[in-house]
Coordinates of C-alpha atoms and ligand atoms in Angstrom, one line a residue:
Chain E
X22 CA 26.0 -39.1 -9.1
X23 CA 27.6 -39.8 -12.5
X24 CA 31.0 -41.3 -13.2
X25 CA 32.0 -38.6 -15.6
X26 CA 33.0 -35.5 -13.5
X27 CA 31.9 -33.1 -16.2
X28 CA 28.4 -34.6 -16.4
X29 CA 28.2 -34.7 -12.6
X30 CA 29.1 -31.0 -12.4
X31 CA 26.5 -30.2 -15.0
X32 CA 23.8 -32.2 -13.1
X33 CA 24.7 -30.5 -9.8
X34 CA 24.6 -27.1 -11.5
X35 CA 21.2 -27.7 -13.0
X36 CA 19.9 -29.0 -9.7
X37 CA 21.2 -25.9 -8.0
X38 CA 19.6 -23.7 -10.5
X39 CA 16.3 -25.4 -10.1
X40 CA 16.5 -25.1 -6.4
X41 CA 17.4 -21.4 -6.5
X42 CA 14.7 -20.6 -9.0
X43 CA 12.1 -22.4 -7.1
X44 CA 13.3 -21.0 -3.9
X45 CA 13.3 -17.4 -5.1
X46 CA 10.0 -17.6 -6.8
X47 CA 8.4 -19.2 -3.8
X48 CA 10.0 -16.7 -1.5
X49 CA 8.9 -13.9 -3.7
X50 CA 5.2 -14.9 -3.6
X51 CA 5.3 -15.3 0.1
X52 CA 7.3 -12.1 0.6
X53 CA 4.3 -10.3 -1.1
X54 CA 2.0 -11.9 1.5
X55 CA 4.4 -11.0 4.3
X56 CA 4.6 -7.4 3.0
X57 CA 0.8 -7.2 2.9
X58 CA 0.5 -8.7 6.3
X59 CA 3.2 -6.5 7.8
X60 CA 1.7 -3.4 6.4
X61 CA -1.7 -4.4 7.6
X62 CA -0.3 -4.9 11.1
X63 CA 1.5 -1.6 11.1
X64 CA -1.7 0.1 10.0
X65 CA -3.9 -1.7 12.6
X66 CA -5.6 -3.7 9.9
X67 CA -6.0 -7.5 9.4
X68 CA -4.7 -7.9 5.9
X69 CA -5.5 -10.8 3.6
X70 CA -7.2 -13.5 5.6
X71 CA -9.9 -15.1 3.4
X72 CA -7.9 -17.6 1.3
X73 CA -6.8 -20.4 3.6
X74 CA -6.1 -20.0 7.3
X75 CA -4.6 -16.5 7.9
X76 CA -4.5 -16.0 4.2
X77 CA -1.6 -18.4 3.6
X78 CA -3.0 -19.4 0.2
X79 CA -3.4 -15.8 -0.9
X80 CA -0.2 -15.8 -3.0
X81 CA -1.5 -18.9 -4.9
X82 CA -4.8 -17.2 -5.5
X83 CA -2.9 -14.1 -6.7
X84 CA -0.7 -16.1 -9.0
X85 CA -3.8 -17.9 -10.5
X86 CA -5.4 -14.5 -11.0
X87 CA -2.4 -13.0 -12.7
X88 CA -2.2 -16.0 -15.1
X89 CA -5.9 -16.1 -15.9
X90 CA -6.5 -12.4 -16.3
X91 CA -6.7 -10.9 -19.7
X92 CA -3.3 -9.8 -21.0
X93 CA -3.9 -6.5 -22.7
X94 CA -1.3 -5.3 -25.1
X95 CA -2.4 -1.7 -26.0
X96 CA -2.4 -0.8 -29.7
X97 CA 0.0 2.1 -29.4
X98 CA 2.9 0.3 -27.8
X99 CA 6.1 -0.9 -29.4
X100 CA 5.3 -4.6 -29.2
X101 CA 8.8 -6.2 -29.1
X102 CA 10.2 -3.9 -26.4
X103 CA 7.0 -4.0 -24.5
X104 CA 7.1 -7.7 -24.2
X105 CA 10.9 -7.9 -23.6
X106 CA 11.0 -5.3 -20.9
X107 CA 9.5 -7.3 -18.0
X108 CA 11.6 -10.3 -18.8
X109 CA 14.8 -8.2 -18.7
X110 CA 13.7 -7.0 -15.3
X111 CA 13.3 -10.6 -13.9
X112 CA 16.1 -12.1 -15.8
X113 CA 18.9 -9.8 -14.8
X114 CA 18.0 -9.8 -11.1
X115 CA 17.9 -13.6 -11.1
X116 CA 21.2 -13.7 -13.0
X117 CA 22.9 -11.6 -10.3
X118 CA 22.0 -14.3 -7.8
X119 CA 24.2 -16.9 -9.6
X120 CA 27.4 -15.7 -7.8
X121 CA 25.9 -15.2 -4.4
X122 CA 26.7 -18.0 -2.0
X123 CA 23.5 -18.9 -0.1
X124 CA 25.1 -21.4 2.3
X125 CA 28.4 -22.9 3.4
X126 CA 29.9 -23.7 0.0
X127 CA 32.6 -26.0 1.3
X128 CA 30.2 -28.1 3.3
X129 CA 27.6 -28.5 0.7
X130 CA 26.1 -32.0 0.2
X131 CA 27.4 -33.5 -3.0
X132 CA 24.1 -33.2 -4.9
X133 CA 23.7 -29.5 -4.3
X134 CA 26.1 -26.6 -4.4
X135 CA 25.4 -23.5 -2.4
X136 CA 26.3 -21.2 -5.3
X137 CA 25.4 -21.5 -8.9
X138 CA 28.7 -20.3 -10.3
X139 CA 31.5 -21.1 -7.9
X140 CA 34.9 -19.4 -7.8
X141 CA 33.9 -16.4 -9.8
X142 CA 36.8 -14.1 -9.0
X143 CA 35.0 -11.0 -10.3
X144 CA 31.8 -11.9 -8.3
X145 CA 31.1 -8.3 -7.1
X146 CA 31.8 -6.7 -10.5
X147 CA 29.5 -9.3 -12.1
X148 CA 26.7 -8.5 -9.7
X149 CA 26.9 -4.8 -10.3
X150 CA 27.2 -5.2 -14.0
X151 CA 24.2 -7.4 -14.2
X152 CA 21.9 -5.6 -11.7
X153 CA 22.5 -2.3 -13.4
X154 CA 21.1 -3.9 -16.5
X155 CA 17.9 -4.3 -14.6
X156 CA 17.1 -0.7 -15.1
X157 CA 16.8 -1.4 -18.8
X158 CA 13.7 -3.4 -18.0
X159 CA 12.2 -0.3 -16.5
X160 CA 13.5 2.2 -19.1
X161 CA 12.3 0.0 -22.0
X162 CA 9.0 -0.8 -20.3
X163 CA 8.3 2.9 -19.8
X164 CA 9.5 3.9 -23.3
X165 CA 7.7 1.1 -25.2
X166 CA 4.5 1.9 -23.4
X167 CA 4.3 5.1 -25.4
X168 CA 2.6 6.9 -22.5
X169 CA 3.8 10.1 -21.0
X170 CA 3.4 8.9 -17.4
X171 CA 5.4 5.8 -18.1
X172 CA 8.1 7.7 -20.0
X173 CA 8.4 10.1 -17.0
X174 CA 8.7 7.2 -14.7
X175 CA 11.4 5.5 -16.7
X176 CA 13.3 8.8 -17.0
X177 CA 13.3 9.2 -13.3
X178 CA 14.3 5.6 -12.9
X179 CA 17.3 6.0 -15.2
X180 CA 18.5 9.1 -13.5
X181 CA 18.1 7.6 -10.1
X182 CA 19.7 4.2 -10.8
X183 CA 22.7 5.8 -12.6
X184 CA 23.3 8.1 -9.6
X185 CA 23.0 5.4 -7.0
X186 CA 25.2 2.9 -8.9
X187 CA 28.2 5.1 -7.9
X188 CA 27.9 5.0 -4.1
X189 CA 26.7 1.4 -4.3
X190 CA 29.9 0.3 -6.1
X191 CA 32.2 2.6 -4.1
X192 CA 30.9 1.5 -0.7
X193 CA 31.9 -2.1 -1.6
X194 CA 35.3 -1.0 -2.8
X195 CA 36.6 -0.7 0.8
X196 CA 35.6 -4.2 1.6
X197 CA 37.2 -5.5 -1.6
X198 CA 40.4 -3.8 -0.6
X199 CA 40.3 -5.1 2.9
X200 CA 39.8 -8.7 1.7
X201 CA 42.0 -8.3 -1.4
X202 CA 39.4 -10.0 -3.5
X203 CA 36.2 -9.5 -5.3
X204 CA 35.1 -13.1 -4.8
X205 CA 32.1 -13.3 -2.5
X206 CA 32.9 -16.8 -1.3
X207 CA 36.4 -15.8 -0.1
X208 CA 35.0 -12.7 1.6
X209 CA 32.5 -14.8 3.4
X210 CA 35.0 -17.4 4.5
X211 CA 37.4 -14.7 5.6
X212 CA 34.9 -13.1 7.8
X213 CA 33.8 -16.5 9.2
X214 CA 37.3 -17.5 10.0
X215 CA 38.0 -14.5 12.1
X216 CA 34.9 -14.9 14.3
X217 CA 32.2 -12.3 15.2
X218 CA 34.7 -9.5 15.4
X219 CA 35.6 -10.3 11.8
X220 CA 32.3 -9.2 10.4
X221 CA 32.8 -6.3 8.1
X222 CA 30.1 -4.2 9.7
X223 CA 32.5 -3.5 12.6
X224 CA 35.2 -2.0 10.3
X225 CA 32.9 -0.5 7.7
X226 CA 29.7 0.6 9.4
X227 CA 29.5 3.7 7.2
X228 CA 30.0 1.6 4.1
X229 CA 27.3 -0.7 5.3
X230 CA 24.9 2.2 5.7
X231 CA 25.7 3.6 2.3
X232 CA 25.4 0.2 0.7
X233 CA 22.1 -0.5 2.2
X234 CA 20.7 3.0 1.3
X235 CA 22.0 2.8 -2.3
X236 CA 20.8 -0.8 -2.7
X237 CA 17.3 0.3 -1.5
X238 CA 17.4 3.0 -4.1
X239 CA 18.5 0.6 -6.8
X240 CA 15.6 -1.7 -6.2
X241 CA 13.2 1.1 -6.7
X242 CA 11.4 0.6 -3.4
X243 CA 9.9 3.1 -1.1
X244 CA 11.2 5.6 0.0
X245 CA 13.0 5.6 -3.4
X246 CA 10.1 4.6 -5.7
X247 CA 10.0 7.8 -7.6
X248 CA 9.7 5.7 -10.8
X249 CA 6.3 4.5 -9.9
X250 CA 4.8 6.9 -7.4
X251 CA 1.1 6.6 -7.8
X252 CA 0.3 10.2 -6.7
X253 CA 2.2 11.8 -9.6
X254 CA 2.6 9.2 -12.3
X255 CA -0.5 6.9 -12.1
X256 CA 1.6 3.7 -12.0
X257 CA 4.8 5.0 -13.4
X258 CA 6.6 2.7 -15.9
X259 CA 4.2 -0.1 -15.5
X260 CA 1.0 1.9 -16.1
X261 CA 0.3 0.1 -19.3
X262 CA 1.1 -3.4 -18.1
X263 CA -1.4 -6.0 -17.1
X264 CA -1.7 -9.6 -15.8
X265 CA 1.5 -11.7 -15.8
X266 CA 3.7 -9.0 -17.4
X267 CA 2.8 -6.7 -14.6
X268 CA 3.6 -9.5 -12.1
X269 CA 7.0 -10.0 -13.7
X270 CA 8.0 -6.5 -12.8
X271 CA 7.1 -7.2 -9.2
X272 CA 8.9 -10.5 -9.2
X273 CA 11.9 -8.6 -10.5
X274 CA 11.6 -6.0 -7.7
X275 CA 11.2 -8.7 -5.0
X276 CA 14.1 -10.7 -6.4
X277 CA 16.2 -7.5 -6.2
X278 CA 15.3 -7.1 -2.6
X279 CA 16.2 -10.8 -1.9
X280 CA 19.5 -10.4 -3.7
X281 CA 20.3 -7.2 -1.9
X282 CA 19.5 -8.7 1.4
X283 CA 21.8 -11.6 0.6
X284 CA 24.6 -9.2 -0.3
X285 CA 24.1 -7.2 2.9
X286 CA 24.3 -10.4 5.0
X287 CA 27.2 -11.9 3.1
X288 CA 29.3 -8.7 2.8
X289 CA 28.7 -7.1 6.1
X290 CA 27.2 -9.6 8.6
X291 CA 29.4 -12.6 8.1
X292 CA 27.0 -14.7 5.9
X293 CA 26.3 -18.0 7.5
X294 CA 28.6 -17.3 10.4
X295 CA 27.2 -17.1 13.9
X296 CA 29.1 -17.5 17.2
X297 CA 29.0 -21.0 18.7
X298 CA 26.4 -22.7 16.5
X299 CA 27.8 -21.9 13.1
X300 CA 31.6 -21.2 13.3
X301 CA 33.9 -21.8 10.4
X302 CA 35.2 -24.9 12.2
X303 CA 31.9 -26.4 13.2
X304 CA 31.6 -29.6 11.2
X305 CA 29.0 -31.6 13.2
X306 CA 26.4 -33.5 11.3
X307 CA 23.9 -31.2 9.8
X308 CA 26.1 -28.2 10.3
X309 CA 25.4 -27.1 6.8
X310 CA 21.7 -27.0 7.5
X311 CA 22.3 -24.8 10.6
X312 CA 24.5 -22.5 8.6
X313 CA 21.8 -22.3 5.8
X314 CA 19.2 -21.4 8.4
X315 CA 21.5 -18.8 10.0
X316 CA 22.0 -17.1 6.7
X317 CA 18.3 -17.4 5.9
X318 CA 17.5 -15.7 9.2
X319 CA 19.9 -12.9 8.6
X320 CA 18.4 -12.4 5.1
X321 CA 14.9 -12.5 6.5
X322 CA 15.7 -9.9 9.1
X323 CA 17.1 -7.6 6.4
X324 CA 14.0 -8.0 4.2
X325 CA 11.8 -7.3 7.1
X326 CA 13.8 -4.1 7.8
X327 CA 13.4 -3.1 4.2
X328 CA 9.6 -3.6 4.5
X329 CA 9.5 -1.7 7.8
X330 CA 11.3 1.2 6.2
X331 CA 8.9 1.2 3.3
X332 CA 6.0 2.0 5.7
X333 CA 8.0 4.3 7.9
X334 CA 9.8 6.8 5.7
X335 CA 7.8 9.0 3.3
X336 CA 8.9 9.2 -0.3
X337 CA 11.8 11.6 -1.2
X338 CA 11.4 14.6 -3.4
X339 CA 13.3 14.2 -6.6
X340 CA 15.9 16.9 -5.8
X341 CA 16.3 15.4 -2.3
X342 CA 16.9 12.1 -3.9
X343 CA 19.6 13.4 -6.2
X344 CA 21.1 15.5 -3.4
X345 CA 21.3 12.5 -1.2
X346 CA 23.2 10.6 -3.8
X347 CA 25.6 13.3 -5.1
X348 CA 26.1 15.5 -2.1
X349 CA 26.1 12.9 0.7
X350 CA 26.6 9.3 -0.3
X351 CA 29.2 9.7 -3.0
X352 CA 31.6 12.0 -1.1
X353 CA 31.2 9.8 2.0
X354 CA 31.9 6.6 0.1
X355 CA 34.9 8.2 -1.6
X356 CA 36.3 9.4 1.8
X357 CA 35.7 5.9 3.1
X358 CA 37.7 4.3 0.3
X359 CA 40.5 6.8 0.9
X360 CA 40.4 5.9 4.6
X361 CA 40.7 2.2 3.8
X362 CA 43.6 2.8 1.5
X363 CA 45.4 4.8 4.1
X364 CA 44.9 2.2 6.8
X365 CA 46.1 -0.6 4.5
X366 CA 49.1 1.4 3.1
X367 CA 50.4 2.4 6.5
X368 CA 49.5 -1.0 8.1
X369 CA 47.4 0.5 11.0
X370 CA 45.1 -1.5 13.1
X371 CA 41.7 -2.2 11.5
X372 CA 40.0 -0.5 14.4
X373 CA 41.1 2.8 13.0
X374 CA 38.6 2.1 10.2
X375 CA 35.8 2.0 12.7
X376 CA 36.9 5.3 14.3
X377 CA 37.4 6.8 10.9
X378 CA 33.9 5.8 9.8
X379 CA 32.4 7.4 12.9
X380 CA 34.4 10.5 12.4
X381 CA 33.2 10.7 8.8
X382 CA 29.6 10.3 9.9
X383 CA 30.0 13.1 12.5
X384 CA 31.6 15.3 9.9
X385 CA 28.7 14.7 7.5
X386 CA 26.3 15.6 10.2
X387 CA 28.1 18.8 11.1
X388 CA 28.3 19.8 7.5
X389 CA 24.6 19.1 7.1
X390 CA 23.8 21.3 10.0
X391 CA 25.9 24.2 8.7
X392 CA 24.5 23.8 5.2
X393 CA 20.9 24.1 6.4
X394 CA 21.9 27.0 8.8
X395 CA 23.5 29.0 6.0
X396 CA 20.5 28.3 3.8
X397 CA 18.2 29.8 6.5
X398 CA 20.6 32.7 6.9
X399 CA 20.5 33.4 3.2
X400 CA 16.7 33.8 3.5
X401 CA 17.2 36.2 6.4
X402 CA 19.4 38.4 4.2
X403 CA 16.8 38.4 1.4
X404 CA 14.3 39.6 4.0
X405 CA 16.7 42.3 5.3
X406 CA 16.9 43.9 1.9
X407 CA 13.2 44.3 2.0
X408 CA 12.8 42.4 -1.2
X409 CA 9.5 40.8 -1.7
X410 CA 8.5 39.2 -5.0
X411 CA 5.1 40.9 -4.7
X412 CA 6.6 44.5 -4.4
X413 CA 8.9 45.5 -7.1
X414 CA 12.0 47.2 -5.6
X415 CA 12.1 51.0 -5.6
Chain A
X24 CA -3.0 45.1 -3.7
X25 CA 0.5 43.8 -3.1
X26 CA 1.4 43.7 0.5
X27 CA 4.5 45.3 2.0
X28 CA 7.2 42.9 3.1
X29 CA 7.0 44.6 6.6
X30 CA 3.4 43.3 6.9
X31 CA 4.4 39.7 6.2
X32 CA 4.7 37.4 9.2
X33 CA 7.7 35.4 8.6
X34 CA 7.5 31.9 9.9
X35 CA 10.9 30.5 10.7
X36 CA 11.6 26.8 10.1
X37 CA 13.1 25.4 13.3
X38 CA 16.9 25.3 13.4
X39 CA 18.0 21.7 12.9
X40 CA 20.6 20.2 15.2
X41 CA 23.3 17.7 14.6
X42 CA 21.2 14.6 15.1
X43 CA 18.4 15.8 12.9
X44 CA 21.0 16.5 10.1
X45 CA 22.1 12.9 10.2
X46 CA 18.5 11.6 9.7
X47 CA 19.2 8.5 11.8
X48 CA 17.3 9.4 15.0
X49 CA 14.2 10.3 13.0
X50 CA 14.4 7.0 11.1
X51 CA 14.8 5.1 14.3
X52 CA 11.9 6.9 16.0
X53 CA 9.8 6.2 12.9
X54 CA 10.7 2.5 12.9
X55 CA 9.9 2.3 16.6
X56 CA 6.4 3.7 15.9
X57 CA 5.7 1.3 13.1
X58 CA 7.1 -1.6 15.1
X59 CA 5.0 -0.7 18.1
X60 CA 1.9 -1.1 16.0
X61 CA 3.1 -4.6 15.1
X62 CA 3.9 -5.6 18.6
X63 CA 0.9 -4.0 20.2
X64 CA -1.4 -5.2 17.5
X65 CA -5.0 -3.9 17.9
X66 CA -6.8 -4.1 14.6
X67 CA -9.8 -1.9 14.1
X68 CA -11.1 -4.0 11.2
X69 CA -14.7 -5.4 11.4
X70 CA -15.0 -8.8 9.7
X71 CA -18.2 -7.6 8.1
X72 CA -20.3 -10.5 6.9
X73 CA -19.5 -12.5 10.1
X74 CA -19.4 -9.6 12.4
X75 CA -22.3 -7.2 12.0
X76 CA -21.8 -3.6 13.0
X77 CA -23.9 -2.2 15.8
X78 CA -25.8 0.7 14.2
X79 CA -26.8 3.8 16.1
X80 CA -30.5 4.0 17.2
X81 CA -31.3 6.6 14.7
X82 CA -29.9 4.8 11.7
X83 CA -32.0 5.2 8.5
X84 CA -32.3 2.2 6.4
X85 CA -34.9 0.5 4.2
X86 CA -38.5 1.8 4.6
X87 CA -41.4 -0.2 5.9
X88 CA -45.2 0.5 5.7
X89 CA -46.7 -0.1 9.1
X90 CA -49.8 -2.1 9.8
X91 CA -52.5 -1.1 12.3
X92 CA -54.1 -3.3 14.9
X93 CA -56.2 -5.1 12.4
X94 CA -53.3 -5.8 10.1
X95 CA -54.4 -3.3 7.5
X96 CA -52.0 -0.9 5.9
X97 CA -51.9 2.1 8.1
X98 CA -51.2 4.6 5.4
X99 CA -54.2 6.9 4.5
X100 CA -52.8 8.0 1.2
X101 CA -52.5 11.6 2.3
X102 CA -49.5 12.2 -0.1
X103 CA -47.6 14.1 2.5
X104 CA -44.6 11.8 2.3
X105 CA -44.5 11.9 -1.5
X106 CA -44.7 15.7 -1.3
X107 CA -41.9 15.9 1.3
X108 CA -39.6 13.5 -0.5
X109 CA -36.7 15.5 -1.9
X110 CA -35.7 12.6 -4.2
X111 CA -39.1 12.3 -5.6
X112 CA -39.1 8.5 -5.2
X113 CA -42.5 7.8 -3.6
X114 CA -45.4 7.2 -6.0
X115 CA -48.8 6.7 -4.5
X116 CA -52.1 6.0 -6.1
X117 CA -54.9 6.7 -3.7
X118 CA -58.3 4.9 -3.9
X119 CA -61.4 5.3 -1.9
X120 CA -61.2 3.1 1.2
X121 CA -63.5 0.0 1.2
X122 CA -66.8 0.5 3.0
X123 CA -65.7 -1.9 5.8
X124 CA -62.9 0.6 6.7
X125 CA -65.1 3.3 8.1
X126 CA -62.3 5.1 9.9
X127 CA -60.7 6.5 6.8
X128 CA -61.5 8.0 3.5
X129 CA -58.7 6.7 1.3
X130 CA -56.1 4.0 1.2
X131 CA -53.1 3.5 -1.1
X132 CA -54.1 1.3 -4.0
X133 CA -50.5 1.3 -5.0
X134 CA -47.5 2.5 -3.0
X135 CA -44.2 2.3 -4.9
X136 CA -41.0 3.4 -3.4
X137 CA -37.8 3.4 -5.4
X138 CA -35.1 2.3 -2.9
X139 CA -32.3 3.2 -5.4
X140 CA -33.4 6.7 -5.8
X141 CA -34.0 7.3 -2.2
X142 CA -31.3 9.3 -0.3
X143 CA -32.5 7.9 3.1
X144 CA -33.1 11.4 4.5
X145 CA -36.1 10.4 6.6
X146 CA -38.3 13.2 5.5
X147 CA -41.1 10.9 4.6
X148 CA -41.1 9.5 8.2
X149 CA -41.2 13.0 9.5
X150 CA -44.0 14.0 7.3
X151 CA -46.3 11.1 7.8
X152 CA -49.2 12.1 10.1
X153 CA -50.2 8.6 11.1
X154 CA -46.7 7.1 11.5
X155 CA -47.3 4.8 8.6
X156 CA -44.0 5.0 6.9
X157 CA -40.8 4.4 8.9
X158 CA -37.1 3.8 8.2
X159 CA -35.7 0.6 9.6
X160 CA -32.2 -0.7 10.4
X161 CA -31.9 -2.8 7.3
X162 CA -28.9 -1.6 5.3
X163 CA -27.8 -4.7 3.3
X164 CA -30.1 -4.3 0.4
X165 CA -29.3 -6.2 -2.7
X166 CA -31.0 -7.1 -6.0
X167 CA -30.1 -8.4 -9.4
X168 CA -31.9 -5.8 -11.4
X169 CA -32.9 -2.2 -10.7
X170 CA -36.5 -3.1 -10.8
X171 CA -36.1 -5.6 -8.0
X172 CA -35.3 -2.7 -5.7
X173 CA -38.4 -0.7 -6.6
X174 CA -40.6 -1.8 -3.7
X175 CA -44.4 -1.9 -4.0
X176 CA -46.9 -1.8 -1.1
X177 CA -46.8 -5.6 -0.3
X178 CA -43.0 -5.6 -0.2
X179 CA -42.9 -2.6 2.1
X180 CA -45.5 -4.2 4.3
X181 CA -43.5 -7.4 4.4
X182 CA -40.5 -5.4 5.7
X183 CA -42.8 -4.3 8.5
X184 CA -43.5 -8.0 9.3
X185 CA -39.8 -8.7 9.2
X186 CA -38.7 -5.9 11.5
X187 CA -41.6 -5.4 13.9
X188 CA -40.2 -7.7 16.6
X189 CA -36.7 -6.2 16.3
X190 CA -36.1 -4.1 19.4
X191 CA -34.1 -1.7 17.3
X192 CA -37.1 -0.9 15.1
X193 CA -39.9 -0.5 17.7
X194 CA -43.5 0.0 16.5
X195 CA -44.6 3.2 18.0
X196 CA -48.4 2.8 17.6
X197 CA -50.8 0.5 15.8
X198 CA -53.5 3.1 15.5
X199 CA -54.0 4.4 12.1
X200 CA -55.7 7.6 13.0
X201 CA -55.0 11.1 11.7
X202 CA -53.9 13.7 14.2
X203 CA -56.1 16.5 15.6
X204 CA -55.6 18.5 12.4
X205 CA -57.9 16.0 10.7
X206 CA -60.8 17.4 12.7
X207 CA -60.8 20.5 10.6
X208 CA -63.6 20.1 8.1
X209 CA -62.5 23.2 6.3
X210 CA -59.0 24.6 6.3
X211 CA -58.5 28.3 6.9
X212 CA -57.2 30.0 3.8
X213 CA -53.6 30.8 4.2
X214 CA -51.8 32.8 1.5
X215 CA -48.8 31.0 -0.1
X216 CA -45.5 31.9 1.4
X217 CA -44.1 32.6 -2.0
X218 CA -46.1 33.4 -5.1
X219 CA -45.5 30.3 -7.1
X220 CA -47.7 29.9 -10.2
X221 CA -49.8 26.7 -9.9
X222 CA -48.2 25.2 -13.0
X223 CA -44.7 25.5 -11.5
X224 CA -45.5 23.8 -8.2
X225 CA -43.6 20.6 -7.5
X226 CA -46.8 18.8 -6.7
X227 CA -48.7 19.0 -9.9
X228 CA -51.5 16.5 -9.9
X229 CA -51.8 14.6 -13.2
X230 CA -54.9 12.9 -12.0
X231 CA -57.0 13.3 -8.8
X232 CA -55.0 11.8 -6.0
X233 CA -51.9 11.1 -8.0
X234 CA -48.8 13.2 -7.5
X235 CA -46.0 13.2 -10.1
X236 CA -45.7 11.0 -13.1
X237 CA -47.6 7.8 -13.3
X238 CA -45.8 5.1 -11.2
X239 CA -46.8 2.4 -13.6
X240 CA -45.0 4.1 -16.5
X241 CA -42.1 4.8 -14.3
X242 CA -41.7 1.2 -13.3
X243 CA -41.8 0.1 -16.8
X244 CA -38.9 2.3 -17.8
Ligands
LIG2 S1 -36.1 8.8 3.0 FE1 -36.1 10.8 2.0 S2 -35.6 10.3 -0.1 FE2 -36.2 8.4 0.9 S3 -38.3 8.1 0.4 FE3 -38.2 9.1 2.4 S4 -38.3 11.3 1.9 FE4 -37.8 10.3 0.0
LIG3 S1 -47.5 10.4 4.7 FE1 -48.0 8.5 5.6 S2 -50.2 8.3 5.4 FE2 -49.6 9.9 4.0 S3 -49.3 8.8 2.1 FE3 -47.3 8.8 3.1 S4 -47.2 6.9 4.3 FE4 -49.3 7.3 3.7

């Protein structure tokens, strides 16, 4: 575009940022519509259908409503933090997207790059560093609201996010070891180069499961939305928020879901790679568009799965939530990392990873069965002693 | 009294097997259920303003005051409905019937029914000896002020005109005659079921033929 390569790069970067921001915000609004429609279908309802045909203009109406509604800032809040919190929530999740490749980077047209910050060697670390800042939005929001429900919600959120950071990071460690890099682009091209059987999900199915679960918990969505569960905490951390500030929290949440889905697709399902139509070598005209669509389809599938899960699984109890992170996911992720290190160190075939993952999964199941059996047995013993809390012994 | 632990029936939670402990089958089964609702989509929603519900025959909606065969108000101002009404929302002022109406003694000079206070129990319809007041199938009642929904005699009669041709609100009879009990010139004295002092009776007449507080003042409130 410009003669000066520096200026050119700047222009392309700005253009990419504009495209990504527009794309994410647009997708967010329509994801909300999709979620409302999907939940309506699952519950045998119709869902929004009044604004435009089939309700397609509903997100626009919602947006206008959010902008025009009175923006209440209660008297008792800490004004600065109260206003900063929702912006942190959106800002950090959007920032994380800057190192995620959202198309075939090497085939990008010259006016657009499929990644905002290319060749970031610490891509994964950057993502985790930035997304774990997102919880500050929630904690500060709840704290600044000066409301007990909000404070409880943000306390829960901090405990939950801190716990789930660990399995989240550890599940990815195996993949980083396998590829010998933390650069998302390289990981993607590596997988694409070795065909369908190169997708990481074949070698790291357990890591994929752990990553998906932990990422779901990170984004504070059902069944992990303890921070905002209406039955116990009114609205949780966003009880005191109204109009666009409230909407920002939701944009943050949906952006998080989008980023997570991109990560799942890129890290475990080969990104834009699909046999025959989108191979690493396919360079026919418009190949980049096909690859873009393939990636978008994978991401969409992942998002729909997240939404389906939301309406399928009931919310966890808080001790179950913590138990899942500390007693199940972290040991499993740790064992998985050890497995990957062994396989790499001794130069075994990668298929041992698959077998090892399945074995670990089975072991976890067997331990789970035994744990619950011994818990029941413990209760039997209490009964055998004739102890009853209502009758004092003797 | 605390119960002995021997008397307690202990309910065992079922032993969980390997697959339950891994959670996955339950999640997959749940996903199948939710997905089945999407693929076999049978919404139960009624698109209300476009799609009217079909109400049961005995639905109780807005009242109407029926007309007899000469188009006159059928009500004979006997006050039975106002007495029966548990919400106390019917206010009738009786007046002597005009001389050209030889078949009755009285007629309602004013008949005010507060549709907002009414609980639509249908007791007035049960009580009326001449089938003058009836509940119709109209349910979508709106008004901009509360006073708009306090219906007077003419409004209640106009609801009759509106609904008399609707097969769901059939007019049972056009005759405005009292039943055989009206033939008694003098009612046999029957002792009250409970000894309620006259001052404490619900139906305390403030003026001859008026039950309850004056409807005019009520309406003005
Ligand atoms: S329906 Fe019941 S509450 Fe309503 S006016 Fe008749 S008797 Fe009173
Ligand atoms: S019971 Fe019937 S006749 Fe008697 S006052 Fe009421 S509507 Fe009129």
